[in-house]
Short mmCIF file of C-alpha atoms in Angstrom, two decimals:
data_model
loop_
_atom_site.label_atom_id
_atom_site.label_comp_id
_atom_site.label_asym_id
_atom_site.label_seq_id
_atom_site.Cartn_x
_atom_site.Cartn_y
_atom_site.Cartn_z
CA MET A 727 0.00 0.00 0.00
CA SER A 728 1.38 3.40 -0.91
CA GLU A 729 1.80 6.19 1.59
CA VAL A 730 -0.38 8.43 -0.59
CA ALA A 731 -3.22 5.86 -0.66
CA ALA A 732 -3.06 5.47 3.13
CA ARG A 733 -3.16 9.25 3.61
CA LEU A 734 -6.14 9.65 1.26
CA ALA A 735 -8.02 6.77 2.92
CA ALA A 736 -7.52 8.30 6.38
CA LEU A 737 -8.83 11.69 5.25
CA HIS A 738 -11.71 10.07 3.35
CA ALA A 739 -12.69 8.10 6.48
CA GLY A 740 -13.04 11.33 8.40
CA ALA A 741 -15.19 12.89 5.70
CA PHE A 742 -17.61 10.11 4.69
CA ASP A 743 -19.88 7.57 6.37
CA ALA A 744 -18.89 4.93 3.79
CA PRO A 745 -15.21 5.67 3.14
CA TRP A 746 -12.93 4.09 0.58
CA ASP A 747 -10.01 2.07 1.90
CA ALA A 748 -6.33 2.44 0.98
CA ALA A 749 -6.53 -0.49 -1.48
CA ALA A 750 -9.26 1.33 -3.44
CA PHE A 751 -7.15 4.48 -3.60
CA ASP A 752 -4.06 2.49 -4.58
CA SER A 753 -6.01 0.89 -7.43
CA LEU A 754 -7.43 4.20 -8.66
CA LEU A 755 -4.11 6.03 -8.48
CA GLY A 756 -2.59 3.40 -10.75
CA GLN A 757 -5.18 3.88 -13.50
CA ALA A 758 -4.56 5.89 -16.66
CA GLY A 759 -6.01 9.39 -16.65
CA VAL A 760 -6.43 9.61 -12.86
CA HIS A 761 -5.11 12.78 -11.25
CA LEU A 762 -5.00 14.09 -7.71
CA ALA A 763 -4.84 17.54 -6.16
CA GLU A 764 -4.23 17.80 -2.41
CA THR A 765 -4.08 20.29 0.40
CA PRO A 766 -3.36 19.47 4.05
CA ASP A 767 -7.13 19.51 4.67
CA GLY A 768 -8.53 17.84 1.58
CA PHE A 769 -8.14 16.36 -1.84
CA ILE A 770 -9.90 15.86 -5.15
CA LEU A 771 -9.41 12.71 -7.19
CA MET A 772 -10.42 12.86 -10.84
CA ARG A 773 -10.22 10.87 -14.04
CA THR A 774 -9.92 12.39 -17.50
CA VAL A 775 -10.61 10.28 -20.58
CA ALA A 776 -10.70 11.85 -24.03
CA ASP A 777 -12.71 15.07 -23.71
CA GLU A 778 -14.56 14.20 -20.50
CA ALA A 779 -13.50 14.29 -16.86
CA GLU A 780 -15.13 12.95 -13.73
CA ILE A 781 -14.69 13.90 -10.10
CA LEU A 782 -14.30 10.51 -8.47
CA THR A 783 -14.28 11.92 -4.94
CA LEU A 784 -13.73 15.19 -3.12
CA ALA A 785 -12.96 15.03 0.59
CA VAL A 786 -12.45 17.88 3.03
CA ARG A 787 -11.56 17.37 6.67
CA PRO A 788 -14.70 18.27 8.68
CA SER A 789 -12.80 20.83 10.79
CA ALA A 790 -11.78 22.66 7.60
CA ARG A 791 -15.18 22.82 5.91
CA ARG A 792 -16.78 26.12 4.91
CA ARG A 793 -13.34 27.73 4.50
CA GLY A 794 -13.00 27.50 0.71
CA VAL A 795 -10.95 24.27 0.64
CA GLY A 796 -13.51 22.38 -1.44
CA ALA A 797 -14.04 25.26 -3.86
CA GLY A 798 -10.30 25.62 -4.32
CA LEU A 799 -9.91 21.91 -5.01
CA VAL A 800 -12.78 21.93 -7.52
CA GLY A 801 -11.14 24.86 -9.30
CA ARG A 802 -7.75 23.13 -9.38
CA GLY A 803 -9.32 19.91 -10.60
CA ALA A 804 -11.28 21.66 -13.33
CA ALA A 805 -8.17 23.49 -14.52
CA GLU A 806 -6.18 20.24 -14.64
CA ALA A 807 -8.98 18.44 -16.49
CA ALA A 808 -9.14 21.26 -19.05
CA ALA A 809 -5.35 21.14 -19.44
CA ARG A 810 -5.69 17.43 -20.17
CA GLY A 811 -8.20 18.15 -22.94
CA ALA A 812 -11.52 17.69 -21.15
CA ARG A 813 -14.40 19.83 -22.35
CA ARG A 814 -17.01 18.61 -19.84
CA LEU A 815 -16.71 17.66 -16.18
CA PHE A 816 -19.10 15.30 -14.38
CA LEU A 817 -19.72 14.12 -10.84
CA GLU A 818 -22.32 12.34 -8.74
CA VAL A 819 -23.57 13.74 -5.46
CA ALA A 820 -26.15 12.45 -3.01
CA GLU A 821 -29.39 14.37 -3.36
CA ASP A 822 -29.50 14.93 0.42
CA ASN A 823 -25.93 16.31 0.63
CA ASP A 824 -26.95 19.97 0.79
CA ALA A 825 -23.46 21.33 1.51
CA ALA A 826 -21.88 19.56 -1.47
CA ARG A 827 -24.76 20.51 -3.75
CA ALA A 828 -24.34 24.16 -2.76
CA LEU A 829 -20.59 23.98 -3.42
CA TYR A 830 -21.11 22.54 -6.88
CA ALA A 831 -23.92 24.98 -7.71
CA ARG A 832 -21.65 27.92 -6.79
CA ALA A 833 -18.98 26.43 -9.06
CA GLY A 834 -21.42 26.37 -11.98
CA PHE A 835 -22.43 22.70 -12.14
CA VAL A 836 -25.94 21.89 -13.38
CA GLU A 837 -28.07 18.78 -12.96
CA ALA A 838 -27.78 16.42 -15.92
CA GLY A 839 -29.46 13.29 -14.58
CA ARG A 840 -30.43 11.18 -11.60
CA ARG A 841 -29.66 7.67 -10.37
CA PRO A 842 -32.51 6.59 -8.10
CA ARG A 843 -31.60 4.95 -4.78
CA TYR A 844 -27.89 4.91 -5.72
CA TYR A 845 -26.31 5.60 -2.31
CA ALA A 846 -26.82 3.12 0.53
CA ARG A 847 -27.03 4.60 4.01
CA ALA A 848 -25.92 3.00 7.29
CA ASP A 849 -29.55 2.86 8.46
CA GLY A 850 -30.56 0.82 5.38
CA SER A 851 -32.16 3.72 3.53
CA ARG A 852 -31.03 4.80 0.08
CA ALA A 853 -30.53 8.24 -1.46
CA ASP A 854 -30.71 9.29 -5.08
CA ALA A 855 -27.51 10.40 -6.81
CA LEU A 856 -27.67 13.54 -8.89
CA LEU A 857 -25.42 13.58 -11.93
CA LEU A 858 -24.02 17.08 -12.31
CA SER A 859 -22.07 18.50 -15.22
CA PHE A 860 -19.90 21.52 -15.87
CA ASP A 861 -19.08 22.83 -19.35
CA LEU A 862 -15.32 23.36 -19.28
CA ALA A 863 -15.30 24.33 -22.96
CA ALA A 864 -17.49 27.37 -22.26
CA ARG A 865 -14.96 28.51 -19.64
CA LEU A 866 -11.89 28.09 -21.83
CA PRO A 867 -10.38 31.17 -23.50
#
């Protein structure tokens, strides 16, 4: 297991109820097109393939939330995806994750679809995933 994967897994565990383990991060980091941007309080993990990019996960330490860390990471990730040739950026977010939805709305993402009952919750309930998209091409000079 890499040191980077262990660090990402530890931060992810503090940010999510169903965190990814170090093996999952190790696997993702070894895949073509995957890129990472980090700060001491968070990270964004993305994949760019051809002219599309996807935010695989964005994690911010709970004690650092609402301080611009997430917005900064989204901006860095979008810039890197555009530099790699992406023209559109996608992500999935739980419909009931109001803070994340607000972050992405402020960044300019719009709803492009829905996956019913996609996220399983610890209590056995399920939440819809919203598929959001961002037109990088419209933002490029």
